[in-house]
Short mmCIF file of C-alpha atoms and ligand atoms in Angstrom, two decimals:
data_model
loop_
_atom_site.label_atom_id
_atom_site.label_comp_id
_atom_site.label_asym_id
_atom_site.label_seq_id
_atom_site.Cartn_x
_atom_site.Cartn_y
_atom_site.Cartn_z
CA MET A 1460 13.01 72.50 30.02
CA VAL A 1461 12.09 73.11 26.40
CA ALA A 1462 8.90 71.71 24.84
CA SER A 1463 8.53 72.15 21.08
CA GLN A 1464 7.16 70.26 18.13
CA HIS A 1465 10.56 69.03 16.95
CA GLU A 1466 13.20 67.16 18.88
CA LEU A 1467 16.08 68.94 17.10
CA ALA A 1468 14.65 72.36 17.95
CA SER A 1469 14.15 71.40 21.61
CA LYS A 1470 17.75 70.13 21.78
CA ILE A 1471 19.02 73.42 20.37
CA GLY A 1472 17.07 75.29 23.06
CA ILE A 1473 18.57 73.09 25.75
CA ASP A 1474 22.10 73.75 24.42
CA VAL A 1475 21.47 77.49 24.78
CA LEU A 1476 20.26 77.04 28.36
CA LYS A 1477 23.30 74.89 29.18
CA LYS A 1478 25.58 77.66 27.89
CA GLY A 1479 24.01 80.10 30.35
CA GLY A 1480 21.30 81.57 28.14
CA ASN A 1481 17.92 82.37 29.64
CA ALA A 1482 14.44 81.29 28.50
CA VAL A 1483 14.26 84.14 25.98
CA ASP A 1484 17.59 83.24 24.38
CA ALA A 1485 16.55 79.60 24.19
CA ALA A 1486 13.12 80.46 22.77
CA ILE A 1487 14.70 82.49 19.96
CA ALA A 1488 17.06 79.64 19.05
CA VAL A 1489 14.12 77.19 19.12
CA GLY A 1490 12.01 79.48 16.92
CA LEU A 1491 14.79 79.86 14.36
CA ALA A 1492 15.46 76.11 14.35
CA LEU A 1493 11.78 75.31 13.81
CA ALA A 1494 11.89 77.52 10.70
CA VAL A 1495 14.28 74.90 9.31
CA VAL A 1496 13.07 71.58 10.77
CA TYR A 1497 9.33 72.30 10.93
CA PRO A 1498 8.79 74.23 7.72
CA GLU A 1499 5.01 73.84 7.58
CA ALA A 1500 4.65 76.23 10.52
CA GLY A 1501 8.01 77.20 12.02
CA ASN A 1502 9.12 80.31 10.20
CA ILE A 1503 10.90 83.53 9.58
CA GLY A 1504 8.32 84.37 6.90
CA GLY A 1505 5.38 84.66 9.29
CA GLY A 1506 4.64 86.10 12.68
CA GLY A 1507 3.34 85.42 16.15
CA PHE A 1508 3.24 86.28 19.81
CA MET A 1509 5.74 85.80 22.60
CA LEU A 1510 4.61 85.93 26.20
CA TYR A 1511 7.42 86.25 28.72
CA ARG A 1512 7.13 86.09 32.50
CA ARG A 1513 10.34 87.00 34.23
CA ALA A 1514 11.18 85.12 37.42
CA ASP A 1515 10.72 88.41 39.34
CA GLY A 1516 7.04 88.44 38.37
CA GLN A 1517 7.03 91.01 35.55
CA ALA A 1518 5.31 89.88 32.37
CA PHE A 1519 5.77 91.08 28.79
CA ALA A 1520 3.95 90.39 25.54
CA ILE A 1521 5.68 90.86 22.20
CA ASP A 1522 3.37 91.18 19.20
CA TYR A 1523 5.20 90.25 16.04
CA ARG A 1524 2.08 89.52 14.06
CA GLU A 1525 2.30 90.14 10.32
CA MET A 1526 1.15 93.51 8.96
CA ALA A 1527 -0.84 94.23 5.80
CA PRO A 1528 1.25 95.85 3.05
CA GLY A 1529 0.75 99.59 2.50
CA ALA A 1530 -1.11 98.98 -0.78
CA ALA A 1531 -3.65 96.58 0.77
CA SER A 1532 -7.31 97.62 0.92
CA ARG A 1533 -10.69 96.33 2.07
CA ASP A 1534 -11.74 94.67 -1.18
CA LEU A 1535 -8.35 93.33 -2.19
CA PHE A 1536 -9.62 89.76 -2.29
CA ILE A 1537 -13.00 90.40 -3.94
CA ASP A 1538 -13.49 90.20 -7.70
CA GLY A 1539 -15.64 92.42 -9.96
CA GLU A 1540 -18.72 90.30 -9.20
CA GLY A 1541 -18.29 90.63 -5.46
CA LYS A 1542 -16.99 87.06 -5.12
CA LEU A 1543 -13.90 85.97 -3.22
CA ILE A 1544 -10.92 85.52 -5.53
CA LYS A 1545 -9.64 81.92 -5.56
CA GLY A 1546 -6.10 80.63 -6.21
CA GLU A 1547 -3.37 83.15 -7.14
CA GLY A 1548 -4.42 86.60 -5.96
CA SER A 1549 -6.53 85.19 -3.11
CA SER A 1550 -6.07 85.64 0.63
CA THR A 1551 -4.95 82.03 1.03
CA VAL A 1552 -2.55 81.13 -1.79
CA GLY A 1553 0.07 83.06 -3.74
CA TYR A 1554 1.88 86.36 -3.51
CA ARG A 1555 -1.01 88.56 -2.32
CA ALA A 1556 -1.83 86.26 0.60
CA SER A 1557 1.19 87.38 2.61
CA GLY A 1558 1.41 89.99 5.29
CA VAL A 1559 4.79 91.57 6.05
CA PRO A 1560 6.59 88.97 8.19
CA GLY A 1561 7.26 89.83 11.84
CA THR A 1562 9.15 86.87 13.29
CA LEU A 1563 12.71 88.22 13.10
CA ALA A 1564 11.65 91.68 14.30
CA GLY A 1565 9.92 90.05 17.27
CA PHE A 1566 12.91 87.88 18.12
CA ASP A 1567 15.15 90.95 17.83
CA VAL A 1568 13.08 92.89 20.39
CA ALA A 1569 13.00 89.87 22.70
CA PHE A 1570 16.78 89.39 22.41
CA LYS A 1571 17.68 93.04 22.96
CA LYS A 1572 15.25 93.70 25.82
CA HIS A 1573 15.05 90.35 27.58
CA GLY A 1574 18.01 88.20 26.52
CA SER A 1575 20.53 87.18 29.18
CA GLY A 1576 23.38 89.09 27.53
CA LYS A 1577 25.49 85.93 27.93
CA ILE A 1578 24.72 84.50 24.50
CA SER A 1579 25.33 86.37 21.25
CA TRP A 1580 22.81 86.77 18.41
CA ARG A 1581 25.21 84.73 16.25
CA GLN A 1582 25.07 81.85 18.71
CA LEU A 1583 21.28 81.83 18.48
CA VAL A 1584 21.11 81.85 14.67
CA GLU A 1585 24.02 79.52 13.93
CA PRO A 1586 22.36 76.21 14.92
CA ALA A 1587 19.45 76.92 12.55
CA ARG A 1588 21.80 78.02 9.76
CA SER A 1589 23.86 74.89 10.19
CA LEU A 1590 20.75 72.65 10.06
CA ALA A 1591 19.63 74.37 6.86
CA GLN A 1592 23.12 74.08 5.32
CA ASN A 1593 23.98 70.52 6.35
CA GLY A 1594 20.46 69.14 6.33
CA TYR A 1595 18.57 66.79 8.58
CA VAL A 1596 16.98 63.41 8.07
CA LEU A 1597 13.32 63.57 7.08
CA THR A 1598 10.77 61.71 9.12
CA LYS A 1599 7.96 59.92 7.31
CA ARG A 1600 5.53 62.54 8.57
CA LEU A 1601 7.41 65.45 7.05
CA ALA A 1602 8.25 63.67 3.76
CA ASP A 1603 4.58 62.70 3.33
CA LEU A 1604 3.35 66.16 4.32
CA PHE A 1605 5.37 67.81 1.52
CA VAL A 1606 3.69 65.48 -0.97
CA SER A 1607 0.21 66.08 0.39
CA TYR A 1608 0.65 69.81 -0.28
CA LYS A 1609 2.14 69.30 -3.75
CA GLU A 1610 -0.73 70.78 -5.71
CA ASN A 1611 -0.07 74.32 -4.58
CA LEU A 1612 3.64 74.05 -3.66
CA ALA A 1613 4.36 72.92 -7.24
CA LYS A 1614 3.01 76.22 -8.63
CA TYR A 1615 5.90 78.23 -7.19
CA PRO A 1616 9.34 77.39 -8.63
CA ASP A 1617 11.40 77.73 -5.44
CA SER A 1618 8.80 75.86 -3.36
CA ASN A 1619 8.68 73.13 -5.99
CA ARG A 1620 12.45 72.74 -6.05
CA ILE A 1621 12.99 72.96 -2.30
CA PHE A 1622 10.03 71.05 -0.83
CA LEU A 1623 9.05 68.73 -3.70
CA ASN A 1624 12.57 67.96 -4.94
CA SER A 1625 11.47 69.31 -8.35
CA GLY A 1626 8.71 66.74 -8.59
CA LYS A 1627 10.87 63.76 -7.57
CA TYR A 1628 9.68 64.13 -3.96
CA TYR A 1629 11.43 63.15 -0.77
CA ARG A 1630 11.14 59.97 1.23
CA GLU A 1631 11.55 59.11 4.89
CA GLY A 1632 15.28 58.95 5.66
CA ASP A 1633 16.37 61.44 2.97
CA LEU A 1634 18.77 64.20 4.01
CA PHE A 1635 16.88 67.48 3.49
CA LYS A 1636 19.05 70.55 2.85
CA GLN A 1637 17.90 74.15 2.34
CA PRO A 1638 20.93 76.06 0.98
CA GLU A 1639 19.10 79.34 0.17
CA LEU A 1640 17.57 79.44 3.62
CA ALA A 1641 21.06 78.78 5.03
CA GLN A 1642 22.35 81.81 3.11
CA THR A 1643 19.50 83.97 4.38
CA LEU A 1644 20.18 82.85 7.93
CA ALA A 1645 23.91 83.51 7.41
CA ARG A 1646 23.12 87.11 6.44
CA VAL A 1647 20.81 87.50 9.44
CA GLU A 1648 23.49 85.95 11.64
CA SER A 1649 26.15 88.39 10.45
CA HIS A 1650 24.13 91.59 10.09
CA GLY A 1651 21.34 91.10 12.62
CA ALA A 1652 17.56 90.74 12.25
CA SER A 1653 17.37 94.09 10.43
CA GLU A 1654 19.03 92.44 7.42
CA PHE A 1655 15.70 90.73 6.70
CA TYR A 1656 13.96 94.12 6.57
CA THR A 1657 16.55 96.36 4.94
CA GLY A 1658 19.29 94.18 3.46
CA LYS A 1659 19.66 91.75 0.59
CA THR A 1660 16.91 89.48 1.91
CA ALA A 1661 14.47 92.41 1.86
CA GLU A 1662 15.52 93.24 -1.70
CA LEU A 1663 15.01 89.64 -2.83
CA ILE A 1664 11.54 89.44 -1.25
CA ALA A 1665 10.45 92.80 -2.67
CA ALA A 1666 11.78 91.93 -6.16
CA ASP A 1667 9.95 88.59 -6.19
CA MET A 1668 6.76 90.29 -5.00
CA LYS A 1669 7.03 92.91 -7.75
CA ALA A 1670 7.65 90.30 -10.43
CA ASN A 1671 4.57 88.35 -9.37
CA ASN A 1672 1.96 90.99 -8.69
CA GLY A 1673 2.47 90.79 -4.92
CA LEU A 1674 2.08 93.86 -2.72
CA ILE A 1675 4.95 93.76 -0.22
CA THR A 1676 7.52 96.45 -1.07
CA LEU A 1677 10.93 97.29 0.32
CA GLN A 1678 9.27 100.18 2.15
CA ASP A 1679 6.74 97.80 3.78
CA LEU A 1680 9.59 95.67 5.04
CA LYS A 1681 11.41 98.75 6.34
CA ASN A 1682 8.21 99.92 8.06
CA TYR A 1683 7.63 96.71 9.98
CA LYS A 1684 7.86 96.99 13.77
CA ALA A 1685 7.26 94.39 16.46
CA LYS A 1686 5.10 95.89 19.22
CA GLU A 1687 5.27 95.46 22.95
CA ARG A 1688 1.86 95.07 24.54
CA GLN A 1689 0.54 94.73 28.07
CA PRO A 1690 -0.24 91.06 28.70
CA LEU A 1691 -3.90 90.38 29.36
CA ARG A 1692 -4.64 89.25 32.91
CA GLY A 1693 -7.70 87.52 34.32
CA ASN A 1694 -8.45 84.74 36.75
CA TYR A 1695 -10.40 81.52 36.99
CA ARG A 1696 -11.49 80.33 40.44
CA GLY A 1697 -8.80 82.52 41.96
CA TYR A 1698 -5.93 81.35 39.74
CA GLU A 1699 -4.34 84.20 37.82
CA ILE A 1700 -4.14 83.75 34.06
CA ILE A 1701 -1.67 85.75 31.98
CA THR A 1702 -2.32 85.63 28.27
CA MET A 1703 -2.18 87.43 24.92
CA PRO A 1704 -4.14 90.64 24.28
CA PRO A 1705 -5.35 91.84 20.84
CA PRO A 1706 -4.51 91.56 18.02
CA SER A 1707 -5.04 88.04 19.29
CA SER A 1708 -8.60 87.14 20.16
CA GLY A 1709 -7.31 84.10 22.03
CA GLY A 1710 -6.83 85.62 25.47
CA ILE A 1711 -10.16 87.47 25.51
CA VAL A 1712 -12.20 84.53 24.26
CA MET A 1713 -10.52 82.21 26.76
CA LEU A 1714 -11.19 84.53 29.71
CA GLN A 1715 -14.80 85.04 28.58
CA VAL A 1716 -15.45 81.29 28.49
CA LEU A 1717 -13.74 80.73 31.84
CA ASN A 1718 -15.69 83.62 33.41
CA MET A 1719 -18.95 82.06 32.26
CA LEU A 1720 -18.00 78.59 33.50
CA GLU A 1721 -16.91 79.88 36.89
CA LYS A 1722 -20.54 80.10 37.94
CA TYR A 1723 -20.95 76.32 37.60
CA ASP A 1724 -19.51 73.52 39.68
CA VAL A 1725 -17.59 72.06 36.74
CA ARG A 1726 -15.65 69.69 39.00
CA SER A 1727 -18.85 67.98 40.18
CA LEU A 1728 -20.32 67.88 36.71
CA GLY A 1729 -17.35 65.65 35.77
CA TYR A 1730 -14.71 65.99 33.09
CA ASN A 1731 -16.56 64.49 30.12
CA SER A 1732 -20.17 64.74 31.18
CA ALA A 1733 -22.86 65.94 28.78
CA ALA A 1734 -23.81 68.65 31.29
CA LYS A 1735 -20.30 70.09 31.25
CA TYR A 1736 -19.90 69.88 27.47
CA HIS A 1737 -23.24 71.65 27.07
CA LEU A 1738 -22.20 74.60 29.23
CA LEU A 1739 -18.76 74.75 27.65
CA VAL A 1740 -20.21 74.82 24.13
CA GLU A 1741 -22.78 77.48 25.02
CA ALA A 1742 -20.02 79.65 26.50
CA MET A 1743 -17.85 79.11 23.39
CA ARG A 1744 -20.76 79.99 21.11
CA ARG A 1745 -21.27 83.33 22.84
CA SER A 1746 -17.60 84.24 23.08
CA PHE A 1747 -16.90 83.45 19.42
CA ALA A 1748 -19.93 85.59 18.47
CA ASP A 1749 -18.27 88.46 20.36
CA ARG A 1750 -14.99 87.67 18.63
CA ALA A 1751 -16.62 88.19 15.24
CA GLU A 1752 -18.14 91.49 16.27
CA TYR A 1753 -15.67 93.21 18.55
CA MET A 1754 -12.12 91.96 18.05
CA ALA A 1755 -9.47 93.32 15.69
CA ASP A 1756 -6.13 95.12 15.68
CA PRO A 1757 -6.38 97.49 18.67
CA ASP A 1758 -4.29 100.09 16.85
CA PHE A 1759 -7.06 100.43 14.26
CA GLN A 1760 -10.24 99.67 16.21
CA THR A 1761 -11.35 100.17 19.76
CA VAL A 1762 -11.64 96.70 21.27
CA PRO A 1763 -13.76 96.75 24.46
CA VAL A 1764 -11.36 94.40 26.25
CA GLU A 1765 -12.27 95.29 29.84
CA LYS A 1766 -15.99 94.92 29.21
CA LEU A 1767 -15.56 91.62 27.38
CA ILE A 1768 -13.55 90.01 30.18
CA ASP A 1769 -15.61 91.55 32.99
CA LYS A 1770 -17.23 88.94 35.25
CA LYS A 1771 -20.46 90.96 35.33
CA TYR A 1772 -20.65 90.73 31.55
CA ALA A 1773 -20.14 86.95 31.86
CA ASN A 1774 -23.15 86.87 34.20
CA GLU A 1775 -25.23 88.71 31.60
CA ARG A 1776 -24.19 86.19 28.96
CA ASN A 1777 -24.78 83.29 31.36
CA ALA A 1778 -28.33 84.47 31.92
CA THR A 1779 -29.08 83.52 28.31
CA ILE A 1780 -27.90 79.91 28.76
CA ASP A 1781 -30.52 77.22 29.37
CA GLN A 1782 -28.86 74.34 31.20
CA ARG A 1783 -30.85 71.72 29.29
CA LYS A 1784 -31.32 73.31 25.87
CA ALA A 1785 -28.88 74.29 23.14
CA SER A 1786 -29.29 77.83 21.83
CA SER A 1787 -29.08 78.59 18.14
CA SER A 1788 -26.21 80.66 16.77
CA LYS A 1789 -28.82 82.42 14.58
CA ASP A 1790 -30.26 83.98 17.72
CA ILE A 1791 -26.84 85.28 18.68
CA GLY A 1792 -25.57 86.33 15.23
CA GLN A 1793 -25.78 85.29 11.63
CA GLY A 1794 -23.85 83.77 8.73
CA ALA A 1795 -23.69 80.82 6.36
CA ILE A 1796 -20.38 79.23 5.74
CA GLU A 1797 -18.20 76.30 4.90
CA ILE A 1798 -15.34 75.05 7.07
CA ARG A 1799 -12.04 73.43 6.35
CA GLU A 1800 -9.62 71.69 8.68
CA GLY A 1801 -6.81 73.95 9.78
CA MET A 1802 -3.73 72.56 11.54
CA ASP A 1803 -1.35 75.43 11.10
CA THR A 1804 0.89 77.22 13.54
CA THR A 1805 3.26 75.88 16.19
CA HIS A 1806 3.76 76.53 19.87
CA PHE A 1807 6.76 76.11 22.14
CA THR A 1808 7.43 76.79 25.80
CA VAL A 1809 10.71 77.26 27.66
CA VAL A 1810 11.24 77.42 31.44
CA ASP A 1811 14.80 78.08 32.50
CA ALA A 1812 16.53 77.19 35.77
CA ALA A 1813 15.82 80.62 37.27
CA GLY A 1814 12.08 80.25 36.56
CA ASN A 1815 11.82 82.65 33.62
CA ILE A 1816 9.08 81.45 31.28
CA VAL A 1817 8.61 82.02 27.56
CA THR A 1818 5.49 80.69 25.90
CA ASN A 1819 5.42 81.45 22.19
CA THR A 1820 3.02 80.74 19.34
CA TYR A 1821 3.94 81.68 15.79
CA THR A 1822 2.66 80.80 12.37
CA ILE A 1823 2.59 81.19 8.62
CA ASN A 1824 -1.19 80.53 8.89
CA ASP A 1825 -2.03 77.58 6.64
CA LEU A 1826 0.43 74.70 6.45
CA TYR A 1827 3.24 76.00 4.17
CA GLY A 1828 1.59 79.44 4.32
CA SER A 1829 0.95 81.01 0.92
CA ARG A 1830 3.05 78.13 -0.60
CA VAL A 1831 5.31 80.83 -2.04
CA THR A 1832 9.02 80.64 -1.27
CA ALA A 1833 10.45 84.08 -2.04
CA LYS A 1834 12.92 83.58 -4.88
CA GLY A 1835 16.50 83.06 -3.77
CA THR A 1836 15.75 83.29 -0.03
CA GLY A 1837 14.45 79.83 0.94
CA VAL A 1838 11.86 81.73 3.02
CA LEU A 1839 8.36 80.32 2.84
CA LEU A 1840 5.91 83.21 3.14
CA ASN A 1841 2.74 83.32 5.20
CA ASP A 1842 -0.90 83.57 4.04
CA GLU A 1843 -1.90 85.60 7.08
CA MET A 1844 -4.00 88.04 5.01
CA ASP A 1845 -6.75 85.39 5.30
CA ASP A 1846 -7.01 86.15 9.02
CA PHE A 1847 -8.52 89.49 8.02
CA ALA A 1848 -12.17 89.48 7.02
CA ALA A 1849 -11.45 89.08 3.29
CA ARG A 1850 -15.17 89.61 2.80
CA PRO A 1851 -16.59 91.03 6.06
CA GLY A 1852 -19.47 88.94 7.37
CA ARG A 1853 -18.40 85.83 5.44
CA ALA A 1854 -16.28 82.91 6.59
CA ASN A 1855 -12.51 82.62 6.18
CA MET A 1856 -10.62 79.36 5.68
CA PHE A 1857 -11.24 78.38 9.30
CA GLY A 1858 -14.97 78.96 8.86
CA LEU A 1859 -14.63 82.00 11.11
CA ILE A 1860 -16.93 84.90 10.44
CA GLN A 1861 -15.40 88.30 11.10
CA GLY A 1862 -16.83 91.78 10.79
CA GLU A 1863 -15.86 95.17 9.38
CA ARG A 1864 -13.56 95.90 12.31
CA ASN A 1865 -11.24 93.20 11.01
CA LYS A 1866 -11.37 94.34 7.38
CA VAL A 1867 -8.13 94.64 5.40
CA GLU A 1868 -6.44 98.02 5.90
CA PRO A 1869 -2.90 99.11 5.09
CA MET A 1870 -0.38 98.37 7.84
CA LYS A 1871 -2.98 96.69 10.04
CA ARG A 1872 -2.51 93.34 11.82
CA PRO A 1873 -5.07 90.60 11.18
CA LEU A 1874 -6.99 89.19 14.15
CA SER A 1875 -5.46 86.01 15.51
CA SER A 1876 -6.53 83.08 17.67
CA MET A 1877 -3.09 82.32 19.06
CA THR A 1878 -3.26 81.94 22.83
CA PRO A 1879 0.11 81.65 24.59
CA THR A 1880 -0.85 81.46 28.26
CA ILE A 1881 0.65 81.21 31.75
CA VAL A 1882 -1.40 80.09 34.77
CA MET A 1883 -0.29 80.99 38.29
CA ARG A 1884 -0.83 79.18 41.57
CA LYS A 1885 -2.78 80.95 44.30
CA ASP A 1886 0.49 81.65 46.14
CA GLY A 1887 1.68 83.65 43.13
CA THR A 1888 4.19 81.10 41.79
CA PRO A 1889 3.92 79.94 38.17
CA TRP A 1890 2.00 76.69 37.72
CA PHE A 1891 1.93 75.93 34.01
CA ALA A 1892 2.42 77.54 30.62
CA LEU A 1893 0.98 76.36 27.35
CA GLY A 1894 -0.32 77.14 23.89
CA ALA A 1895 -1.46 75.31 20.80
CA ARG A 1896 -1.66 75.18 17.03
CA GLY A 1897 -4.88 74.79 15.03
CA GLY A 1898 -6.53 78.09 14.06
CA PRO A 1899 -9.58 78.96 16.21
CA ARG A 1900 -9.38 75.52 17.81
CA ILE A 1901 -6.25 76.83 19.55
CA ILE A 1902 -8.49 78.83 21.87
CA THR A 1903 -10.82 75.98 22.78
CA ALA A 1904 -7.89 73.58 23.25
CA VAL A 1905 -6.15 75.96 25.66
CA ILE A 1906 -9.41 76.63 27.55
CA GLN A 1907 -10.08 72.92 28.06
CA SER A 1908 -6.49 72.19 29.08
CA VAL A 1909 -6.74 74.94 31.75
CA ILE A 1910 -10.08 73.56 33.00
CA ASN A 1911 -8.68 70.02 33.05
CA VAL A 1912 -5.88 71.10 35.38
CA ILE A 1913 -7.87 73.45 37.62
CA ASP A 1914 -11.21 71.63 37.83
CA HIS A 1915 -10.26 68.05 37.10
CA ASP A 1916 -6.86 67.79 38.82
CA MET A 1917 -5.02 66.54 35.72
CA ASP A 1918 -1.32 67.00 35.20
CA ILE A 1919 -0.29 68.94 32.10
CA GLN A 1920 0.16 65.88 29.87
CA ALA A 1921 -3.23 64.39 30.80
CA ALA A 1922 -4.88 67.80 30.46
CA ILE A 1923 -3.49 68.31 26.98
CA ASP A 1924 -4.17 64.74 25.79
CA ALA A 1925 -7.78 64.53 27.03
CA PRO A 1926 -10.48 64.56 24.31
CA ARG A 1927 -12.05 67.95 23.75
CA VAL A 1928 -14.91 69.69 21.97
CA HIS A 1929 -15.06 72.82 19.85
CA HIS A 1930 -17.73 75.35 18.92
CA GLN A 1931 -17.00 78.68 17.24
CA TRP A 1932 -20.50 80.17 16.87
CA TYR A 1933 -20.54 79.50 13.12
CA PRO A 1934 -20.81 76.95 11.73
CA ASP A 1935 -23.48 76.17 14.32
CA GLU A 1936 -22.14 72.71 15.04
CA LEU A 1937 -20.43 70.95 17.86
CA LEU A 1938 -17.17 69.30 16.86
CA TYR A 1939 -15.88 66.39 18.91
CA GLU A 1940 -12.86 64.18 18.44
CA PRO A 1941 -12.69 60.60 17.12
CA TYR A 1942 -13.36 58.30 20.11
CA GLY A 1943 -13.75 61.50 22.13
CA MET A 1944 -17.36 61.18 23.21
CA SER A 1945 -19.44 58.19 24.29
CA PRO A 1946 -22.69 57.38 22.43
CA ASP A 1947 -24.57 58.08 25.67
CA THR A 1948 -23.11 61.58 25.89
CA LEU A 1949 -23.85 62.20 22.21
CA ASN A 1950 -27.45 61.15 22.82
CA VAL A 1951 -27.88 63.47 25.79
CA LEU A 1952 -26.39 66.42 23.88
CA THR A 1953 -28.61 65.63 20.88
CA SER A 1954 -31.64 65.66 23.17
CA TYR A 1955 -30.56 69.16 24.32
CA GLY A 1956 -30.71 70.25 20.68
CA HIS A 1957 -27.01 70.33 19.74
CA THR A 1958 -26.08 69.71 16.13
CA PHE A 1959 -22.85 67.83 15.55
CA ALA A 1960 -20.24 68.29 12.83
CA ALA A 1961 -20.67 65.75 10.02
CA ARG A 1962 -17.54 63.90 11.20
CA PRO A 1963 -15.46 64.04 14.36
CA GLY A 1964 -12.10 65.77 13.86
CA GLN A 1965 -8.92 66.61 15.71
CA ILE A 1966 -9.15 69.74 17.83
CA ALA A 1967 -5.79 71.50 17.76
CA SER A 1968 -2.57 70.26 19.29
CA ALA A 1969 -1.09 71.76 22.44
CA THR A 1970 2.34 71.98 24.05
CA GLY A 1971 3.17 73.05 27.57
CA ILE A 1972 5.28 72.83 30.71
CA MET A 1973 4.04 72.48 34.30
CA ILE A 1974 6.20 73.41 37.27
CA ASP A 1975 5.63 71.03 40.16
CA THR A 1976 5.61 72.38 43.72
CA ASP A 1977 9.15 71.01 44.22
CA GLY A 1978 10.32 72.84 41.09
CA THR A 1979 10.33 69.79 38.79
CA ARG A 1980 9.46 70.72 35.21
CA LEU A 1981 6.87 68.46 33.57
CA GLY A 1982 6.94 68.86 29.80
CA ALA A 1983 3.99 67.87 27.65
CA ILE A 1984 3.66 67.39 23.91
CA ASP A 1985 0.17 66.62 22.66
CA SER A 1986 -0.24 62.96 21.72
CA ARG A 1987 -2.04 64.33 18.65
CA SER A 1988 1.27 65.47 17.14
CA ASP A 1989 5.06 65.21 17.11
CA GLY A 1990 7.54 66.95 19.32
CA GLU A 1991 9.77 66.52 22.29
CA ALA A 1992 10.02 68.06 25.74
CA ILE A 1993 13.61 67.96 26.97
CA GLY A 1994 15.01 68.94 30.34
CA TYR A 1995 18.54 69.11 31.68
N1 LIG B 1094 -3.23 82.12 11.68
C1 LIG B 1094 -3.98 81.61 12.74
C2 LIG B 1094 -4.17 82.59 13.84
O1 LIG B 1094 -3.35 83.48 13.99
O2 LIG B 1094 -5.13 82.50 14.53
#
């Protein structure tokens, strides 16, 4: 089964499986196809994390997170008055917002080390190339989404021409072709992933960067390496959880929250009770405070992973939770910030017939990344530099506060919230795999989906669809979803001292696959977004 946020990408993954490819082969083909059919987040101009559990029980984590260019430095995004630069030159929009993309390098490592050997690289790239060349019919959602991002997309000539039809815009039902992206994919198909880093594509990206005051050079592209990391392992009520280590914060924060909740009888408290939400939010508040302080690229900073996910440490943190009174984030840390909705990123999961599982989250950060399409490549570039602490101690576009450890440094990877995760049954067989999009809300969405299955006996679709809450330490406010909380529950939580976000808002969007005890694959796409889970 393949579960992704676009039907065409899921179908391409299924075709690979039918031809004898394994979950890794299929995942690569899905990822490349999403770069064409899901351009706001699918990408070859960004980066991400692939978690792979082989049917024999071995697990692997591939870190293909973007890397800061060699010329990047701590105060890159701060002006002469100590203020954050806005617009072009900022960490969120324009040429300087991009880290060196990692997606193709990551897929290359996955293919060479874990592919079935039965499907060629060409066969994996060709479906995406063909979709870019011949086009696909735009849904209303995608046509409207281009227009809603017109303000910044219009500033960059190739983005304006490709995604805004040079100001004429697209409508539902239009055939959307991306010829430059097709040519880039054709080069990558013929010469391999390295073409992106050392060939004509690299030259085009570096030339466009140079012409526009960007920092990524040909040497930066040549230097990029995907890294293999040890997956992070923990457990919740005896169920093993395999997830992503740093430079993602997602796995650590998730295990911290679950460790804290383990002490409570969450099942008896009930799925949407005020008592459960209170404990969940207090655990989130503490774990996100630790995220701000301790987490960063482990190749640049020592991240105390073992201590953070230790159950004894969870007990210490639990001791500061009052079961009837909200704590204040001021007492746990400090900061004053503004927050913006973030619905970036995309997640897909593949389980093949042999039981190999790939669960992959990748991103260009904001929707349409930096909004820059590198001239002549059709490749939309990321704005992942904003996941560094552009101004340590102050909020980024997700409202997340991050410290000096996550400052900008040359060739460093920014801290992420992406949380591809696999949960095992107590007998050691895989139970479900999932992940989400949505910035820091990814972590809280994955946590609550795991709790919904383990504590509240939901299947994967119900677990993913169920209303959820979010708290990230700062801003010190509890976010809930529209229609997601009864007035009675709101009243109880208010009486405990919780402050709510000014308006309810959507909390991420998840995708996953559950494997039933008889082997049946149950695919789940969040009802909050598009996508299709397809089996064969
Ligand atoms: N760009 C969002 C994340 O990696 O958390």
